[in-house]
mmCIF file of C-alpha atoms in Angstrom:
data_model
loop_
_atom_site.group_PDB
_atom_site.id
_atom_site.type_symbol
_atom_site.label_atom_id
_atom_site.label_comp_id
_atom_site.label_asym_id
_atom_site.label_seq_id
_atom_site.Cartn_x
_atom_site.Cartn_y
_atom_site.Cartn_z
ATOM 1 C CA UNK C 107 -32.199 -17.615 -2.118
ATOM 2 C CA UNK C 108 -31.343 -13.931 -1.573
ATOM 3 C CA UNK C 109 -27.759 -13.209 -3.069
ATOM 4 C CA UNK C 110 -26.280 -9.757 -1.886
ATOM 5 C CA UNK C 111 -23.495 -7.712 -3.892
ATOM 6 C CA UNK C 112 -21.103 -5.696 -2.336
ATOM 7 C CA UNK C 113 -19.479 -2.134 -3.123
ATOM 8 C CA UNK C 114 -15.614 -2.413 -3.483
ATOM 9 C CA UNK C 115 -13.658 -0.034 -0.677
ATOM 10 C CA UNK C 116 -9.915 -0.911 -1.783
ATOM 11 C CA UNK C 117 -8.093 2.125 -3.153
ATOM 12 C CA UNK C 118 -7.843 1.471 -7.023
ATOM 13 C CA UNK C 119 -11.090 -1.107 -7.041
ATOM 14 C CA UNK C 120 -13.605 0.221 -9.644
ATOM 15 C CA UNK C 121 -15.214 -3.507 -10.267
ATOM 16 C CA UNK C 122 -18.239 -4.595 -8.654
ATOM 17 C CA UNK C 123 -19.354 -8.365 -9.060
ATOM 18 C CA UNK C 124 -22.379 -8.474 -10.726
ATOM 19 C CA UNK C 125 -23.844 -6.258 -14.344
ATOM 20 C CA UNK C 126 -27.259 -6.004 -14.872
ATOM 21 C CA UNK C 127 -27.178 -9.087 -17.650
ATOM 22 C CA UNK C 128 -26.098 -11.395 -14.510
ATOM 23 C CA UNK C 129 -28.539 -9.814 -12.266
ATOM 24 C CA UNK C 130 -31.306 -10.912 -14.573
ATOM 25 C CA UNK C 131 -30.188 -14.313 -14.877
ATOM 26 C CA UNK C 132 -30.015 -15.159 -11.550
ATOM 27 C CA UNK C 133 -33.208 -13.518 -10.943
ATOM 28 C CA UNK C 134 -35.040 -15.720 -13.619
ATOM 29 C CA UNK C 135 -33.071 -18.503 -12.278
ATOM 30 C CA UNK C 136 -35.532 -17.644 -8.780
ATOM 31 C CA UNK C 137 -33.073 -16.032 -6.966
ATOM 32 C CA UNK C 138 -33.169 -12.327 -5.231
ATOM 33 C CA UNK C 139 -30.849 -9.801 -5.760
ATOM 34 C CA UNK C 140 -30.133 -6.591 -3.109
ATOM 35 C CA UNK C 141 -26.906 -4.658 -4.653
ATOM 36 C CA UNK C 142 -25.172 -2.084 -2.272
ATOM 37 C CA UNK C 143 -25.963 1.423 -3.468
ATOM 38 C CA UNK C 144 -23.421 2.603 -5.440
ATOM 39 C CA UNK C 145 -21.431 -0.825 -5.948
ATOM 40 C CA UNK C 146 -21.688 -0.342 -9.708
ATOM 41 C CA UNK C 147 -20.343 3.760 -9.529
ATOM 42 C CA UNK C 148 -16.998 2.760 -10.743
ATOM 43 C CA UNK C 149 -18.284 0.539 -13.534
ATOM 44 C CA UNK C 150 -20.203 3.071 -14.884
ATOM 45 C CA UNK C 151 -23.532 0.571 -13.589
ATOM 46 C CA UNK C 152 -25.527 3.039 -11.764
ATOM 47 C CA UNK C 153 -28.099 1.941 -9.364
ATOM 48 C CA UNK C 154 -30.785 2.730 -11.259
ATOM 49 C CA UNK C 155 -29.367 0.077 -13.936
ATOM 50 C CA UNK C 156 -29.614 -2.546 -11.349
ATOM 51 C CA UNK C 157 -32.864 -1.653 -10.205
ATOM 52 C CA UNK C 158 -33.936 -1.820 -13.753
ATOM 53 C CA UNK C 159 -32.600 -5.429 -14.122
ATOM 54 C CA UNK C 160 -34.927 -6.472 -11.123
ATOM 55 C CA UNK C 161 -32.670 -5.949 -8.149
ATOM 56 C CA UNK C 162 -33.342 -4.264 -4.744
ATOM 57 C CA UNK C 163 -30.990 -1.377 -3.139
ATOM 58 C CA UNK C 164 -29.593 -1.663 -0.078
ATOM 59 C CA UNK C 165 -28.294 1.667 2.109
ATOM 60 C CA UNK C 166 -25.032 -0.049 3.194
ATOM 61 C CA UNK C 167 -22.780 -3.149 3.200
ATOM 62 C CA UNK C 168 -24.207 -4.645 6.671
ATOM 63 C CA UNK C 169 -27.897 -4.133 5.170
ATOM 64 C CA UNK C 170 -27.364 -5.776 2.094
ATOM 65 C CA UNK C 171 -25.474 -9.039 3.447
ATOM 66 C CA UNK C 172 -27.529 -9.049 6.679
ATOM 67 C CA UNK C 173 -30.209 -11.275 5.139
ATOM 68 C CA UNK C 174 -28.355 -12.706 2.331
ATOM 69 C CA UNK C 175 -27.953 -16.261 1.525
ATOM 70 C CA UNK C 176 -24.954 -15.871 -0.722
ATOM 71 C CA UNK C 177 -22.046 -12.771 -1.081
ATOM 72 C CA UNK C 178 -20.487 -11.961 -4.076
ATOM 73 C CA UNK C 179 -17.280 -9.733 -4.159
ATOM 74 C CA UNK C 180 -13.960 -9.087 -6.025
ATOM 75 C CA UNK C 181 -11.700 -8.771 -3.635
ATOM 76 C CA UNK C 182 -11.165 -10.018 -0.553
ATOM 77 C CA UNK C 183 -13.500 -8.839 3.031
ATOM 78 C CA UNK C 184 -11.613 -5.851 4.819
ATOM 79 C CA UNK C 185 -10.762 -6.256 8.517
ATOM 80 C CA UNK C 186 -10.814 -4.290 11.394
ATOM 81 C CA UNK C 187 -7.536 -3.891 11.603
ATOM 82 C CA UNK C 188 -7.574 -2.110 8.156
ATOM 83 C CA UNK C 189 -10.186 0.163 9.774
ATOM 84 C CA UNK C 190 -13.904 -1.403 8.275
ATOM 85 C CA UNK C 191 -14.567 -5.182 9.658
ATOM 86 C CA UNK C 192 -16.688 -6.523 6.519
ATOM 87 C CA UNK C 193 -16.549 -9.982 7.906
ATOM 88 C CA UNK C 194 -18.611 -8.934 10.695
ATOM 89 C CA UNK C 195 -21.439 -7.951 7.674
ATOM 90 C CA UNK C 196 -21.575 -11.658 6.619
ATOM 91 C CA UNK C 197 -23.870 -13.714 8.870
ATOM 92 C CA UNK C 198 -23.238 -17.462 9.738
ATOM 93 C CA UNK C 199 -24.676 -19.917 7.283
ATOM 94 C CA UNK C 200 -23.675 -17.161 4.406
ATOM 95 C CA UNK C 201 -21.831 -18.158 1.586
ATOM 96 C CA UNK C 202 -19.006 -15.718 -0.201
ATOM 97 C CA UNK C 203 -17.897 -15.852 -3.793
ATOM 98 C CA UNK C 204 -14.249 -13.547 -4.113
ATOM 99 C CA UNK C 205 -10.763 -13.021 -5.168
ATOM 100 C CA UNK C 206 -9.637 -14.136 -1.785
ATOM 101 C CA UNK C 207 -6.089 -14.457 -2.326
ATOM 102 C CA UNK C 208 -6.181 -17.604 0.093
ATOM 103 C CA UNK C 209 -3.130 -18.954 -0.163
ATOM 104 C CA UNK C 210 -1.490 -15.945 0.921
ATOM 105 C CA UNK C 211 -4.547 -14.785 3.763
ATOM 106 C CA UNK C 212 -4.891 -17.184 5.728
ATOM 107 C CA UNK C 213 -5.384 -15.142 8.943
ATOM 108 C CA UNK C 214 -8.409 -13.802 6.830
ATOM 109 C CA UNK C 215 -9.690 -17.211 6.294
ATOM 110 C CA UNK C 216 -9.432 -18.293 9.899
ATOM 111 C CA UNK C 217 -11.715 -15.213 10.352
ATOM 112 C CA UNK C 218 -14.462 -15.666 8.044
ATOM 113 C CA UNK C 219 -14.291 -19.487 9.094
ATOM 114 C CA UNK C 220 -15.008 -18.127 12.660
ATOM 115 C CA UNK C 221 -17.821 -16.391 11.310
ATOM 116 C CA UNK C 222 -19.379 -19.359 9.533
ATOM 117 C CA UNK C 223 -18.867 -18.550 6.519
ATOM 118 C CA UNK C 224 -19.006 -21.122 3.759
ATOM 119 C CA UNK C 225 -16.071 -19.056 1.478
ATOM 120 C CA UNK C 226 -14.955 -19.912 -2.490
ATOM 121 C CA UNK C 227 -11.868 -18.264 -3.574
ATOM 122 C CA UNK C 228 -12.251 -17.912 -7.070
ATOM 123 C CA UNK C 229 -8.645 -17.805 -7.958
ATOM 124 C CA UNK C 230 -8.396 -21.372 -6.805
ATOM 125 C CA UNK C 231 -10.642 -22.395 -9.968
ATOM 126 C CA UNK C 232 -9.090 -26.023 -11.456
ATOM 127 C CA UNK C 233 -7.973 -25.094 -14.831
ATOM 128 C CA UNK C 234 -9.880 -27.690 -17.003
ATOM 129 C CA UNK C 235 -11.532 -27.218 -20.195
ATOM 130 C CA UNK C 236 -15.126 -27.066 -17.976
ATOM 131 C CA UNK C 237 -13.754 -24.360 -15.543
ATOM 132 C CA UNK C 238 -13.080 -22.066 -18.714
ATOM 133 C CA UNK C 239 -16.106 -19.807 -18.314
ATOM 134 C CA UNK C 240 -15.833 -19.751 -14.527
ATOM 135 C CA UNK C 241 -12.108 -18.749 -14.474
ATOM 136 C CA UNK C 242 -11.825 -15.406 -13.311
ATOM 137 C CA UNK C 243 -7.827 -15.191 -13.302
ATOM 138 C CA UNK C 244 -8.049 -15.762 -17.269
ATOM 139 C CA UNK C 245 -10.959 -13.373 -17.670
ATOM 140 C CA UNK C 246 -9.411 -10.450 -16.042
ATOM 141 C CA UNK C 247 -5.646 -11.316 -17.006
ATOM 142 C CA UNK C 248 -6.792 -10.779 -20.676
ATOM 143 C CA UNK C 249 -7.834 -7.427 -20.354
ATOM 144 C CA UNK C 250 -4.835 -6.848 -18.151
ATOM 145 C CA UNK C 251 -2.265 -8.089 -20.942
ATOM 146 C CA UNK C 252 -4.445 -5.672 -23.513
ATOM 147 C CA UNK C 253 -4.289 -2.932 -21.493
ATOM 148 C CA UNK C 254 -0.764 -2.988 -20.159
ATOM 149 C CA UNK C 255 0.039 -2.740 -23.950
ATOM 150 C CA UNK C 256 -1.928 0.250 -24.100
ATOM 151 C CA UNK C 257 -0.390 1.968 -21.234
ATOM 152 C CA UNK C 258 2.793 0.805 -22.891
ATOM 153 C CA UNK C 259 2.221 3.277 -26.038
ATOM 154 C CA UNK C 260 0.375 6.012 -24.141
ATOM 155 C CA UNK C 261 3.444 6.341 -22.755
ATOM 156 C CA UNK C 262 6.117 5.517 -24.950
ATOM 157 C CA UNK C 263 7.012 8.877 -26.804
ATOM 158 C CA UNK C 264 6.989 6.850 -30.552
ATOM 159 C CA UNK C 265 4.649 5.685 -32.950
ATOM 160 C CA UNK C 266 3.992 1.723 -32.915
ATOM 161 C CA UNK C 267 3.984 0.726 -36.229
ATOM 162 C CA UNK C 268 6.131 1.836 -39.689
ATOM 163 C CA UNK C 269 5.195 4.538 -41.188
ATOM 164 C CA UNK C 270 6.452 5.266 -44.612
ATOM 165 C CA UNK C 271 5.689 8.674 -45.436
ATOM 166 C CA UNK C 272 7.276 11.529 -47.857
ATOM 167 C CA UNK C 273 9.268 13.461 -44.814
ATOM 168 C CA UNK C 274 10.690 9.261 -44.409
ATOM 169 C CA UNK C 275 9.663 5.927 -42.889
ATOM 170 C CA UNK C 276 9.462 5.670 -38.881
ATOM 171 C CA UNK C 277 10.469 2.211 -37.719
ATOM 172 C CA UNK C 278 8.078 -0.400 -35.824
ATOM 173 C CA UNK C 279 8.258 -0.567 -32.052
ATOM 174 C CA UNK C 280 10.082 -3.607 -30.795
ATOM 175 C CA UNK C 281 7.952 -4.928 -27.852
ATOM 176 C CA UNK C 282 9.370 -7.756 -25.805
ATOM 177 C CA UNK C 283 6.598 -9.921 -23.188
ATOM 178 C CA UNK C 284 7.617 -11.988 -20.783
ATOM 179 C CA UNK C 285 5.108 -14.970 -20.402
ATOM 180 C CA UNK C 286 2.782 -16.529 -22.837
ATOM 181 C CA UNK C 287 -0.152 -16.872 -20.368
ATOM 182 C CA UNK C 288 -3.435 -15.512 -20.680
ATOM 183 C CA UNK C 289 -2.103 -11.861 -20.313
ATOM 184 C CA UNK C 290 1.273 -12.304 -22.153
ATOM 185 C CA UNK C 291 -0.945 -13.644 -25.221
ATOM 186 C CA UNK C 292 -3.270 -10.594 -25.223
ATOM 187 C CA UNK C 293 -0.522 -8.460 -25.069
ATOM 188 C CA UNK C 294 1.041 -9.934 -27.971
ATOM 189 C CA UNK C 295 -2.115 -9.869 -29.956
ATOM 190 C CA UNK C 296 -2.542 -6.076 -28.789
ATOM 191 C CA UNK C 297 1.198 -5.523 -29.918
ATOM 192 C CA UNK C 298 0.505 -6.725 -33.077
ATOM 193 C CA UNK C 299 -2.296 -5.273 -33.984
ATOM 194 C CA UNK C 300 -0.962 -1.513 -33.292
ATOM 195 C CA UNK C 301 1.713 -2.699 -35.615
ATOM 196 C CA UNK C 302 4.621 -3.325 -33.279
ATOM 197 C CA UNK C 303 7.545 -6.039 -33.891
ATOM 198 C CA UNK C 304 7.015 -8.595 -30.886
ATOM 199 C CA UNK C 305 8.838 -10.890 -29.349
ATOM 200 C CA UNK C 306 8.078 -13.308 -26.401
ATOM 201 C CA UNK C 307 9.377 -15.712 -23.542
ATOM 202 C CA UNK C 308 8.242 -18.188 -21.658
ATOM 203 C CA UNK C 309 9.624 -21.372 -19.650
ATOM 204 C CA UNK C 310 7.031 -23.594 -21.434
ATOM 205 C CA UNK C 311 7.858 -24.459 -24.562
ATOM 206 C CA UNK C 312 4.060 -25.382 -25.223
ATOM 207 C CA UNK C 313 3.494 -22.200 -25.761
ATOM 208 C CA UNK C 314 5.866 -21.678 -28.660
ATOM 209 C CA UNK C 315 3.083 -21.935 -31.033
ATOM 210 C CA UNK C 316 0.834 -20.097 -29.683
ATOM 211 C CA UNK C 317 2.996 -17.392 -29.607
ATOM 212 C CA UNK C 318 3.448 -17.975 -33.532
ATOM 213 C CA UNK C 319 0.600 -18.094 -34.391
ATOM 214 C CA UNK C 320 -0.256 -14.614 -33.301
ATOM 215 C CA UNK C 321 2.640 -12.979 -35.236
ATOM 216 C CA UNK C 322 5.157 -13.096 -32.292
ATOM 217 C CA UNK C 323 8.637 -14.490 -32.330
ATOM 218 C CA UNK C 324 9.490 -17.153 -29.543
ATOM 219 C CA UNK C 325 12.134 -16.878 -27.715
ATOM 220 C CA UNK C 326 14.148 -20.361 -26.610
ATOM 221 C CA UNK C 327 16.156 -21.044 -24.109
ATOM 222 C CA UNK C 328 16.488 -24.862 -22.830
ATOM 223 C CA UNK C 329 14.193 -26.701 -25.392
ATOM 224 C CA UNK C 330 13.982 -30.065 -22.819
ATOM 225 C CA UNK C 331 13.610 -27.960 -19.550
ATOM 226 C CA UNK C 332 11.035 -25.710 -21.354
ATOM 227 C CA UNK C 333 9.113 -29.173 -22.323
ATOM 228 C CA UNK C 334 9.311 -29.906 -18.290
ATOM 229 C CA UNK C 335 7.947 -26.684 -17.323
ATOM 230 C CA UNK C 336 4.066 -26.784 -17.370
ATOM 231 C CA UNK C 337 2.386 -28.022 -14.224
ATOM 232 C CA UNK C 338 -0.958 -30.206 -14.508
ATOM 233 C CA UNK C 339 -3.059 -27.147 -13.892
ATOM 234 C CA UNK C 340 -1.508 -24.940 -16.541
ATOM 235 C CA UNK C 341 0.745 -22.720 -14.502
ATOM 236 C CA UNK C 342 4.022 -22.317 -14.981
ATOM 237 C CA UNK C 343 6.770 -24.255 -12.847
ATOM 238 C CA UNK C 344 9.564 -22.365 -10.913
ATOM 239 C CA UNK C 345 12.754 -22.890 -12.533
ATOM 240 C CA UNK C 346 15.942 -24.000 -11.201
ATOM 241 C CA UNK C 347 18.888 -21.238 -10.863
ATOM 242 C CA UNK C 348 20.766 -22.834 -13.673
ATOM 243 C CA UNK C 349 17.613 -22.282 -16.121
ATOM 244 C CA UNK C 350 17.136 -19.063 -14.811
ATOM 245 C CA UNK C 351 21.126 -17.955 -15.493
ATOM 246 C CA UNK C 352 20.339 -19.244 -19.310
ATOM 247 C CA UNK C 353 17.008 -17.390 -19.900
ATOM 248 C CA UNK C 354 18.543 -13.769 -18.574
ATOM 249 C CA UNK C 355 21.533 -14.534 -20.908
ATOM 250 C CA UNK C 356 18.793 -15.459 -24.071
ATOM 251 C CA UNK C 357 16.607 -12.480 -22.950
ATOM 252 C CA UNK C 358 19.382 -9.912 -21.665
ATOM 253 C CA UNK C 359 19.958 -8.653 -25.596
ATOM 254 C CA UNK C 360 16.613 -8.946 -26.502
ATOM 255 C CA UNK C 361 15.934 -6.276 -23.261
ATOM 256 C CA UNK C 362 18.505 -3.769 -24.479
ATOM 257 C CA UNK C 363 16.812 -3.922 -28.170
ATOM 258 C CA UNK C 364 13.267 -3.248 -26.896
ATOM 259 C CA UNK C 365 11.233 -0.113 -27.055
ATOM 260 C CA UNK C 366 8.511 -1.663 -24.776
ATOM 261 C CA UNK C 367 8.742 -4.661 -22.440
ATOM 262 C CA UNK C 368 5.675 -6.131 -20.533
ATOM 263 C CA UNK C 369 6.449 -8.882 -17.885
ATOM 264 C CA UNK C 370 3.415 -11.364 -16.733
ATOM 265 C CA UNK C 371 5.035 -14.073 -14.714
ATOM 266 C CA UNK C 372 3.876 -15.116 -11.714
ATOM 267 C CA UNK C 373 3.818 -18.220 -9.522
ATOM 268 C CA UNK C 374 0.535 -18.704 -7.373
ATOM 269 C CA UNK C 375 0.972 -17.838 -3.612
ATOM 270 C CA UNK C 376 4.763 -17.422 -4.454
ATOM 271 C CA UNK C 377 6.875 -14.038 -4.677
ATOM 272 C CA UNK C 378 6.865 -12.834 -8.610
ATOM 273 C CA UNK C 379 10.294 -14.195 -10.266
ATOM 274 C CA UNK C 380 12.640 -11.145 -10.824
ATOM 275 C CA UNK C 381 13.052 -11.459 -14.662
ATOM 276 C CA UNK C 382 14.465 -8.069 -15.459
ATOM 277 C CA UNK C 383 17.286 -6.690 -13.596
ATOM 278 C CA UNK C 384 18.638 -3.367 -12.725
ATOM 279 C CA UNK C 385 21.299 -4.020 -15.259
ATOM 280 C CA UNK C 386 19.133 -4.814 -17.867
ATOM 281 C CA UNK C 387 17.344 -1.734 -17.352
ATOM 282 C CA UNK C 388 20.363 0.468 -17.345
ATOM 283 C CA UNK C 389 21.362 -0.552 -20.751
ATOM 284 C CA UNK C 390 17.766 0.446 -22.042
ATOM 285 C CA UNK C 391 17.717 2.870 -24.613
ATOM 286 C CA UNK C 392 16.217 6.559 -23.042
ATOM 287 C CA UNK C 393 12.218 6.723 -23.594
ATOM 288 C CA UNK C 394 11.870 2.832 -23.625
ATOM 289 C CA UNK C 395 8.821 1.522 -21.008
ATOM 290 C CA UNK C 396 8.697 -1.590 -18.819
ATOM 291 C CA UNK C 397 5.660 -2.680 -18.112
ATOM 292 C CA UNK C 398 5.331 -4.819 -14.709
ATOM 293 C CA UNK C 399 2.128 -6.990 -14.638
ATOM 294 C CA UNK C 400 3.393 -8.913 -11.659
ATOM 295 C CA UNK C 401 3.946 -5.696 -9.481
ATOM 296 C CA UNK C 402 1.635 -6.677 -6.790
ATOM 297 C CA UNK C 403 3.805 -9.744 -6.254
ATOM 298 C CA UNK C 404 7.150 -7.975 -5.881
ATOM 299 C CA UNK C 405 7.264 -7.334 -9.266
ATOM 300 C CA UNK C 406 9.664 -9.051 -12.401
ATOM 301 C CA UNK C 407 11.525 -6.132 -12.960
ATOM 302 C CA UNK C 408 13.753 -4.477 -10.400
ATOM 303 C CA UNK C 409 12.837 -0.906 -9.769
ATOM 304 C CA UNK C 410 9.370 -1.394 -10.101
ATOM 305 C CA UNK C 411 7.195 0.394 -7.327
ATOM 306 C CA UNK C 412 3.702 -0.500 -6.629
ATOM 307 C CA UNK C 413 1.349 1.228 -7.773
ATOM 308 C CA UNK C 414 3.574 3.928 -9.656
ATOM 309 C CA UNK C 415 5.020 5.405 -12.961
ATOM 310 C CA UNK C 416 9.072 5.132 -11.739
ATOM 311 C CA UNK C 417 11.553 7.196 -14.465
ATOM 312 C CA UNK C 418 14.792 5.663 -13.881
ATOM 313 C CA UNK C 419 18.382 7.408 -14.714
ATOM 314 C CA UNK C 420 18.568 6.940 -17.846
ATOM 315 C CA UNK C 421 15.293 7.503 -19.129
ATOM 316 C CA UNK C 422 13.131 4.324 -18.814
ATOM 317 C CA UNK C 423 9.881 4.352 -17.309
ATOM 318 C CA UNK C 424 8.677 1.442 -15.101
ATOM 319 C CA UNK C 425 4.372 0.763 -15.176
ATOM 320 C CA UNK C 426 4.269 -0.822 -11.844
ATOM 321 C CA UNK C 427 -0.002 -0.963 -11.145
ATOM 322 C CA UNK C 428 -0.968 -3.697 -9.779
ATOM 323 C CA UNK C 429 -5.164 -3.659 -10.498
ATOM 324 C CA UNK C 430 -4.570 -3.942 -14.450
ATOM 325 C CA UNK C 431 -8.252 -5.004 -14.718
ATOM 326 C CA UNK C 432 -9.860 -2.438 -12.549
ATOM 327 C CA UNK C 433 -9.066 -0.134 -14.972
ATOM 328 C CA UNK C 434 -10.846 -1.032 -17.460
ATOM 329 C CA UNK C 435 -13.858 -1.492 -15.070
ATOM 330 C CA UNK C 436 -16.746 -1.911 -17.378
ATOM 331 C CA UNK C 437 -15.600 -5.289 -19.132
ATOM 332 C CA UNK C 438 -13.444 -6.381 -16.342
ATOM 333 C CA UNK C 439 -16.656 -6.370 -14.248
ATOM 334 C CA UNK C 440 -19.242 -7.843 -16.929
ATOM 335 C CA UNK C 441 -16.717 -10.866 -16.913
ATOM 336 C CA UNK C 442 -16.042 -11.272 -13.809
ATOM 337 C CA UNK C 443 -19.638 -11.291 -12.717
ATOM 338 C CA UNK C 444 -19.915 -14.131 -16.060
ATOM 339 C CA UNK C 445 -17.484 -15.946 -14.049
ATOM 340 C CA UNK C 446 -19.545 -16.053 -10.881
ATOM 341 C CA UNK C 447 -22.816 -16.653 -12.536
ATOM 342 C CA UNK C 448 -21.057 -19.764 -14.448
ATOM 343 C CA UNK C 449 -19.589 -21.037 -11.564
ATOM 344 C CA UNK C 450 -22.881 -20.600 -9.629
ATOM 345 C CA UNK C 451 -25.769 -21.423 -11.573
ATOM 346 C CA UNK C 452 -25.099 -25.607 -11.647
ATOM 347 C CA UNK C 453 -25.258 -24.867 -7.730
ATOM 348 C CA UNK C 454 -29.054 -23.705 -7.887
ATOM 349 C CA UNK C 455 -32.151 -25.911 -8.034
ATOM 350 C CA UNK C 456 -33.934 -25.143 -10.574
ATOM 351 C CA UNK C 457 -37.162 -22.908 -10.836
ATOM 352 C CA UNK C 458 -37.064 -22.670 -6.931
ATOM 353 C CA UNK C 459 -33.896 -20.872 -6.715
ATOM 354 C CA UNK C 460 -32.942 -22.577 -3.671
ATOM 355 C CA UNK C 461 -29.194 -23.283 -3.398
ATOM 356 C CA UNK C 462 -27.996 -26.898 -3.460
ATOM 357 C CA UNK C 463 -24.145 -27.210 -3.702
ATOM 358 C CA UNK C 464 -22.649 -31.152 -4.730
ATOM 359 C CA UNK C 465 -19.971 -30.749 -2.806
ATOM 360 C CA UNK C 466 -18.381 -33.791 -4.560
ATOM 361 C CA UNK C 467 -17.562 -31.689 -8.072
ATOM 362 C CA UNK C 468 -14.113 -31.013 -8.342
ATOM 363 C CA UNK C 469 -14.628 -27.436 -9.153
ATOM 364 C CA UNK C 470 -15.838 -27.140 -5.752
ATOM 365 C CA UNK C 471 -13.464 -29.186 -4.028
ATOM 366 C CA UNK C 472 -10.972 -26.382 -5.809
ATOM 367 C CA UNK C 473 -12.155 -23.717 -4.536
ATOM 368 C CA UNK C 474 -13.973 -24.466 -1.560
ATOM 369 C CA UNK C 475 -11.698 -22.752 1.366
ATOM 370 C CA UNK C 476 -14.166 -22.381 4.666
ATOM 371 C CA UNK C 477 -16.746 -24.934 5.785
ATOM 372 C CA UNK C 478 -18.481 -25.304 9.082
ATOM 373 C CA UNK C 479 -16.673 -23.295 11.189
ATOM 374 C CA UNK C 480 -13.035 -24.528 10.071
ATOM 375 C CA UNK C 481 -10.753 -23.867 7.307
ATOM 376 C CA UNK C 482 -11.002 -27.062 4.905
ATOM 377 C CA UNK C 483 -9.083 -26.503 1.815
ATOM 378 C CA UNK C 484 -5.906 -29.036 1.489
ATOM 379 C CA UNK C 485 -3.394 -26.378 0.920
ATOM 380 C CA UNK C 486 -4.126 -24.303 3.925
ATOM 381 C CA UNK C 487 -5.942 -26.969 6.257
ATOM 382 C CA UNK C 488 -4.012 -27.881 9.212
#
């Protein structure tokens, strides 16, 4: 089976979907690998690296996926409409591994089902306990929630934790997250460990002591509706607008006390819950920083702009970028491309290499989105 890996062309991308460890793994596993020269240049994975690890180098997207029996990316294919057709690189038969963001493309998957593309959007992954290594949401959320905390005290103009020294003792920072998922948890632990005084919300009350038990103070708002408000797959329900009245009142003082806030929530294929209001904002003290994880979903906080550093009137500075993980390319790309060869190795005979997909597992009923020419998944079939 020849595999082909793809360099990134969205502004702010710096991943690629493979590292050299996975490109020798699927290599011993009898597969071939042809990576797209300079795919790994924002990853600090230069060609060289990958030729090293037993792959071939291909001059250009089209020549690399021309031939290949499987595609793996990290985000989505570009269109001709955005000015570079990469669906028209994938040839029928093909399979694609990707962030596809299907839910919310599915003009895009129409396309690449009109190509004949067999397509697995990654973010669809079941969350169950097997799916754990193959999840790439969790994998690159993590580093997101770490490094939104970093961004967080690069810019805040304070020290994080006390200081007691002879000229006199400099308080913690108070640092407030909103959502104890993957990200919201890392950014607790982050918080923490730079010394900062954290506290955290979330509409599940499962999460109450997990939050604890990484030093952070839970915030509660409706104990039973809390209880109600984890879905089967581990997401986080919408609330109702009564719920949502009682958590800005819980949360509105806890806002006007913080130093730092990061934000996390989001709802898959759904607009990002606002979570932090203008008002909130206004009362902030001058200097404090929001950090807005869900900015590339319209955001939790209102003010935040994609993609930018916004300083509002009085002083507070919104962190609106909305490729957390790309910035921290080098991890967020060893994991990612984990993710894929987890996900994909069951999928491969054996010695031969050859690919052989049971397309009765559940992980790939959950992420299977194109199939023979039509677009098969149950949430966007039809």
């Amino acid at each position: 089976m020849q595999i082909a890996v793809l360099k990134e062309r969205r502004a702010g991308e710096s991943r690629v979907a493979a590292s050299p460890d996975t490109v020798k793994k699927f290599i011993a596993l009898g597969a071939k690998v042809t990576v797209e020269t300079g795919a790994g240049a924002g990853s600090s994975f230069a060609d060289s690296v990958f030729q090293d690890a037993g792959a071939a180098i291909a001059p250009s997207a089209a020549a690399a996926a021309g031939n290949a029996d499987m595609v793996f990316k990290i985000q989505k294919p570009m269109t001709a409409a955005e000015g570079l057709d990469e669906v028209s690189y994938l040839k029928a038969g093909s399979v694609l591994m990707a962030h596809l963001y299907a839910l919310t493309e599915k003009p895009l998957m129409q396309a690449l089902a009109k190509q004949g593309v067999t397509c697995f959007a990654l973010e669809l992954m079941p969350r169950i306990s097997r799916a754990q290594a193959m999840d790439i949401l969790s994998s690159q959320s993590n580093l997101a929630g770490y490094k939104a905390v970093v961004d967080a005290a690069a810019t805040f103009g304070k020290a994080m934790p006390m200081m007691m020294t002879a000229a006199g003792t400099i308080a913690p920072a108070r640092v407030l997250v909103f959502g104890a998922g993957v990200a919201g948890l890392q950014a607790i632990a982050t918080a923490k460990r730079m010394g900062a005084v954290v506290y955290a919300t979330d509409v599940r009350y499962a999460t109450k002591e997990q939050v604890e038990s990484l030093g952070g103070k839970f915030i509660v708002v409706d104990e039973e509706k809390m209880k109600a408000a984890q879905t089967a797959g581990g997401y986080a329900k919408e609330m109702d607008e009564d719920f949502k009245k009682k958590q800005a009142e819980a949360v509105h003082a806890e806002v006007l006390k913080s130093d730092i806030v990061i934000t996390t929530a989001l709802i898959p294929g759904r607009p990002a819950p606002k979570l932090v209001t203008a008002a909130m904002v206004a009362g902030m003290k001058n200097g404090s920083v929001i950090v807005d994880l869900a900015a590339e979903a319209g955001g939790n906080v209102d003010g935040t702009v994609k993609d930018q550093a916004t300083v509002t009137a009085n002083g507070v500075t919104i962190l609106g970028h909305t490729n957390m993980a790309s910035r921290l390319g080098r991890d967020a790309s060893a994991l990612f491309a984990k993710n894929i060869l987890n996900f994909v190795t069951p999928m491969l005979e054996k010695g031969t290499g050859n690919l052989k997909i049971n397309w009765d597992d559940e992980l790939v009923k959950g992420t299977l989105v194109t199939k023979d020419g039509a677009v098969v998944h149950p949430n966007l079939a039809g």
